[in-house]
Short mmCIF file of C-alpha atoms and ligand atoms in Angstrom, two decimals:
data_model
loop_
_atom_site.label_atom_id
_atom_site.label_comp_id
_atom_site.label_asym_id
_atom_site.label_seq_id
_atom_site.Cartn_x
_atom_site.Cartn_y
_atom_site.Cartn_z
CA MET A 1 0.00 0.00 0.00
CA PRO A 2 1.35 3.51 -0.79
CA LYS A 3 2.45 5.47 2.27
CA PRO A 4 0.32 8.55 3.09
CA TYR A 5 1.93 11.84 2.03
CA ILE A 6 3.47 13.57 5.02
CA PRO A 7 4.74 17.08 4.27
CA ASN A 8 8.31 17.46 5.44
CA ASP A 9 8.92 21.19 5.41
CA LYS A 10 7.70 23.63 8.02
CA TRP A 11 5.44 25.64 5.69
CA SER A 12 3.66 22.55 4.36
CA GLN A 13 3.20 21.20 7.88
CA LYS A 14 1.83 24.54 9.05
CA ALA A 15 -0.57 24.67 6.05
CA ALA A 16 -1.80 21.12 6.74
CA SER A 17 -2.34 21.89 10.43
CA GLU A 18 -4.21 25.15 9.65
CA GLY A 19 -6.46 23.58 7.00
CA TYR A 20 -4.94 25.25 3.93
CA ARG A 21 -4.53 23.30 0.72
CA ALA A 22 -1.00 24.47 -0.02
CA ARG A 23 2.03 26.05 1.61
CA SER A 24 1.78 28.88 -0.91
CA VAL A 25 -0.88 30.47 1.29
CA TYR A 26 1.93 31.96 3.43
CA LYS A 27 3.29 33.74 0.38
CA LEU A 28 -0.05 35.48 -0.15
CA MET A 29 -0.34 36.27 3.56
CA GLU A 30 3.04 38.02 3.45
CA LEU A 31 2.18 39.87 0.24
CA ASP A 32 -1.14 40.94 1.78
CA GLN A 33 0.59 42.21 4.92
CA ARG A 34 3.12 44.19 2.91
CA LEU A 35 0.84 45.60 0.19
CA LYS A 36 -2.56 45.63 1.98
CA LEU A 37 -4.14 43.78 -0.92
CA LEU A 38 -7.35 42.23 0.36
CA LYS A 39 -10.31 44.05 1.89
CA PRO A 40 -13.89 43.05 2.72
CA GLY A 41 -16.28 43.21 -0.23
CA MET A 42 -13.62 43.02 -2.95
CA THR A 43 -13.93 41.12 -6.23
CA VAL A 44 -10.76 39.08 -6.78
CA LEU A 45 -9.57 37.17 -9.82
CA ASP A 46 -7.02 34.41 -9.09
CA LEU A 47 -5.32 33.04 -12.22
CA GLY A 48 -3.49 29.73 -11.77
CA ALA A 49 -5.32 29.04 -8.52
CA ALA A 50 -5.22 25.26 -7.91
CA PRO A 51 -5.33 23.61 -5.44
CA GLY A 52 -6.83 26.74 -3.92
CA SER A 53 -5.03 27.98 -0.80
CA TRP A 54 -4.90 31.57 -2.09
CA LEU A 55 -8.66 31.35 -2.74
CA GLN A 56 -9.25 29.96 0.77
CA TYR A 57 -7.36 32.90 2.30
CA SER A 58 -8.91 35.45 -0.08
CA ALA A 59 -12.42 34.18 0.70
CA GLN A 60 -11.77 34.75 4.42
CA ARG A 61 -10.40 38.26 3.84
CA ILE A 62 -13.09 39.50 1.40
CA GLY A 63 -15.91 38.05 3.50
CA PRO A 64 -19.40 37.04 2.40
CA LYS A 65 -19.99 40.31 0.49
CA GLY A 66 -16.86 39.80 -1.60
CA ARG A 67 -16.42 37.59 -4.59
CA ALA A 68 -13.56 35.50 -5.93
CA ILE A 69 -13.10 33.73 -9.24
CA GLY A 70 -10.42 31.05 -9.44
CA VAL A 71 -9.10 29.71 -12.75
CA ASP A 72 -6.69 26.85 -13.39
CA LEU A 73 -5.86 24.16 -15.94
CA THR A 74 -6.59 21.72 -13.11
CA ALA A 75 -9.98 21.33 -11.46
CA ILE A 76 -10.28 23.01 -8.06
CA GLU A 77 -12.45 21.55 -5.31
CA SER A 78 -15.20 23.86 -4.15
CA ILE A 79 -14.16 26.47 -1.56
CA ALA A 80 -16.99 28.75 -0.46
CA PRO A 81 -20.34 29.98 -1.81
CA ASN A 82 -18.82 33.26 -3.01
CA VAL A 83 -15.94 31.60 -4.88
CA SER A 84 -16.55 30.63 -8.54
CA LEU A 85 -14.19 28.17 -10.16
CA ALA A 86 -13.30 27.48 -13.78
CA GLN A 87 -11.01 24.98 -15.44
CA LEU A 88 -9.30 26.71 -18.35
CA ASP A 89 -6.04 27.94 -19.75
CA VAL A 90 -5.28 31.56 -18.86
CA THR A 91 -3.50 32.02 -22.18
CA ASN A 92 -6.84 31.36 -23.90
CA GLU A 93 -8.03 34.95 -23.70
CA GLU A 94 -11.28 34.25 -25.52
CA ALA A 95 -12.30 31.56 -22.99
CA LEU A 96 -11.36 33.83 -20.10
CA LEU A 97 -13.37 36.74 -21.51
CA ALA A 98 -16.37 34.41 -21.97
CA LEU A 99 -16.04 33.25 -18.36
CA LEU A 100 -15.96 36.81 -17.00
CA ALA A 101 -18.94 37.78 -19.18
CA ALA A 102 -20.88 34.73 -17.94
CA GLU A 103 -20.05 35.77 -14.35
CA HIS A 104 -21.22 39.35 -15.16
CA ILE A 105 -17.83 40.74 -14.22
CA GLU A 106 -16.78 44.01 -15.83
CA ARG A 107 -14.18 45.14 -13.29
CA VAL A 108 -12.19 43.43 -10.57
CA ASP A 109 -10.49 45.02 -7.56
CA LEU A 110 -7.52 42.68 -7.49
CA VAL A 111 -5.80 40.19 -9.80
CA LEU A 112 -3.70 37.55 -8.05
CA SER A 113 -1.57 34.99 -9.83
CA ASP A 114 0.77 32.41 -8.37
CA ILE A 115 0.89 30.78 -11.79
CA ALA A 116 3.76 28.46 -12.64
CA PRO A 117 4.43 26.38 -15.75
CA SER A 118 4.88 22.65 -15.36
CA THR A 119 8.64 22.48 -15.14
CA SER A 120 10.67 20.92 -17.94
CA GLY A 121 13.89 20.75 -15.93
CA ILE A 122 15.53 23.15 -18.38
CA LYS A 123 15.93 26.37 -16.42
CA ASP A 124 15.82 28.79 -19.36
CA VAL A 125 12.74 27.14 -20.89
CA ASP A 126 10.86 27.22 -17.57
CA GLN A 127 11.82 30.84 -17.04
CA TRP A 128 10.67 31.85 -20.50
CA ARG A 129 7.34 30.01 -20.01
CA SER A 130 6.87 31.72 -16.67
CA VAL A 131 7.36 35.11 -18.34
CA GLU A 132 4.84 34.18 -21.06
CA LEU A 133 2.26 33.19 -18.44
CA ALA A 134 2.88 36.43 -16.53
CA GLN A 135 2.34 38.38 -19.77
CA SER A 136 -1.05 36.67 -20.25
CA VAL A 137 -2.05 37.50 -16.68
CA ILE A 138 -1.00 41.14 -17.08
CA ALA A 139 -2.94 41.38 -20.37
CA ILE A 140 -6.11 40.27 -18.58
CA ALA A 141 -5.40 42.62 -15.67
CA SER A 142 -4.97 45.55 -18.10
CA ARG A 143 -8.53 44.97 -19.31
CA PHE A 144 -10.35 44.20 -16.10
CA LEU A 145 -8.57 45.82 -13.17
CA ARG A 146 -10.07 48.95 -11.70
CA PRO A 147 -7.90 52.09 -11.44
CA GLN A 148 -5.58 51.88 -8.36
CA GLY A 149 -6.17 48.11 -8.20
CA TYR A 150 -3.25 45.73 -7.79
CA CYS A 151 -2.12 42.89 -10.03
CA VAL A 152 0.35 40.60 -8.27
CA VAL A 153 1.91 37.89 -10.42
CA LYS A 154 4.62 35.30 -9.83
CA VAL A 155 7.55 35.22 -12.25
CA PHE A 156 10.76 33.19 -12.36
CA ARG A 157 13.69 35.54 -12.60
CA GLY A 158 16.13 34.96 -15.47
CA ALA A 159 17.20 36.18 -18.87
CA ASP A 160 13.79 37.55 -19.95
CA PHE A 161 12.87 39.16 -16.67
CA ASP A 162 14.32 42.63 -17.25
CA GLU A 163 12.66 42.75 -20.68
CA LEU A 164 9.32 41.92 -19.04
CA LEU A 165 9.76 44.83 -16.62
CA ARG A 166 10.72 47.15 -19.48
CA ASP A 167 7.60 46.10 -21.44
CA ILE A 168 5.42 46.75 -18.39
CA LYS A 169 6.88 50.25 -18.00
CA ARG A 170 6.49 50.91 -21.73
CA GLU A 171 2.79 50.01 -21.55
CA GLY A 172 2.21 53.14 -19.46
CA LEU A 173 -0.75 51.60 -17.61
CA TRP A 174 1.01 50.89 -14.35
CA LYS A 175 2.81 52.67 -11.54
CA ASP A 176 6.41 51.47 -11.29
CA PRO A 177 6.46 47.68 -10.80
CA ARG A 178 7.63 46.42 -7.43
CA VAL A 179 9.52 43.13 -7.29
CA LEU A 180 9.04 41.22 -4.05
CA GLN A 181 10.53 38.08 -2.59
CA VAL A 182 8.70 36.24 0.16
CA GLN A 183 9.82 34.09 3.08
CA ALA A 184 7.85 30.97 2.13
CA SER A 185 9.35 30.63 -1.37
CA ARG A 186 11.34 27.44 -1.83
CA ASP A 187 13.66 29.09 -4.32
CA ARG A 188 13.89 32.69 -3.23
CA SER A 189 16.66 33.58 -5.61
CA ARG A 190 14.47 32.76 -8.61
CA GLU A 191 10.82 33.12 -7.66
CA VAL A 192 9.58 36.67 -7.28
CA TYR A 193 6.24 38.46 -7.30
CA VAL A 194 5.74 41.49 -9.49
CA ALA A 195 3.22 43.91 -8.02
CA LEU A 196 1.63 46.39 -10.40
CA LYS A 197 -0.75 49.16 -9.48
CA ARG A 198 -3.13 50.28 -12.22
CA LEU A 199 -2.99 54.00 -12.99
C1 SAM B 1 1.92 27.12 -7.60
S1 SAM B 1 0.38 26.58 -8.26
C2 SAM B 1 -0.75 27.74 -7.55
C3 SAM B 1 -0.98 27.49 -6.09
C4 SAM B 1 -2.15 28.33 -5.57
N1 SAM B 1 -1.77 29.73 -5.43
C5 SAM B 1 -2.61 27.85 -4.21
O1 SAM B 1 -2.38 28.56 -3.25
O2 SAM B 1 -3.20 26.77 -4.12
C6 SAM B 1 0.48 27.13 -9.92
C7 SAM B 1 -0.71 26.76 -10.76
O3 SAM B 1 -0.62 27.37 -12.05
C8 SAM B 1 -1.41 26.57 -12.90
N2 SAM B 1 -1.19 26.88 -14.32
C9 SAM B 1 -0.03 26.75 -15.03
N3 SAM B 1 -0.22 27.12 -16.31
C10 SAM B 1 -1.53 27.49 -16.43
C11 SAM B 1 -2.34 27.98 -17.50
N4 SAM B 1 -1.81 28.15 -18.72
N5 SAM B 1 -3.63 28.27 -17.26
C12 SAM B 1 -4.15 28.09 -16.01
N6 SAM B 1 -3.44 27.65 -14.95
C13 SAM B 1 -2.15 27.35 -15.15
C14 SAM B 1 -0.99 25.16 -12.54
O4 SAM B 1 -1.93 24.22 -12.98
C15 SAM B 1 -0.88 25.26 -11.02
O5 SAM B 1 -2.04 24.78 -10.39
#
């Protein structure tokens, strides 16, 4: 019989003991503390949301009057009555637009994305895919985020990272991007969160 999975790092153990689906929840908690992202009543879009720990935390912070929409390639188990879930590819803009229209969403207060490509083992390829995913997330945020709203997206640092930041600045839609590292990241030298505030 296969042995049950027992998490062996402190963040995973903490997440399991506190009822969160993933250790990544502590990354969002830190980002929330530093940037004051989540407030009661907000509408939040989480792109690349499975298994759903960011949605669990967001649902607590936005409360019953808030709304969250979680999207992932993988199915996400239901979270709370005010959290809608969809299984789709965030690079499929048409499908994402159809989802938001079906949910009657014209504007969101916050876009969160802890998105990560399935890793190939080739560092440069994974980094380039991570940048591509971040670009898709930012494209959606440019259309749907309210003025002064935040988009926070994970990116693997590497060769294409500076170009991504230059493109963001060139777009002229955002206040200067902030690049943040968080305590709970496994690979803090590579994994960062880019926080953009819509002008
Ligand atoms: C690190 S996990 C997110 C963890 C999540 N924040 C949580 O707390 O449970 C990254 C997710 O990005 C998703 N992902 C990767 N590429 C995607 C794509 N093109 N469209 C949608 N989701 C994608 C993966 O399926 C994976 O579930």
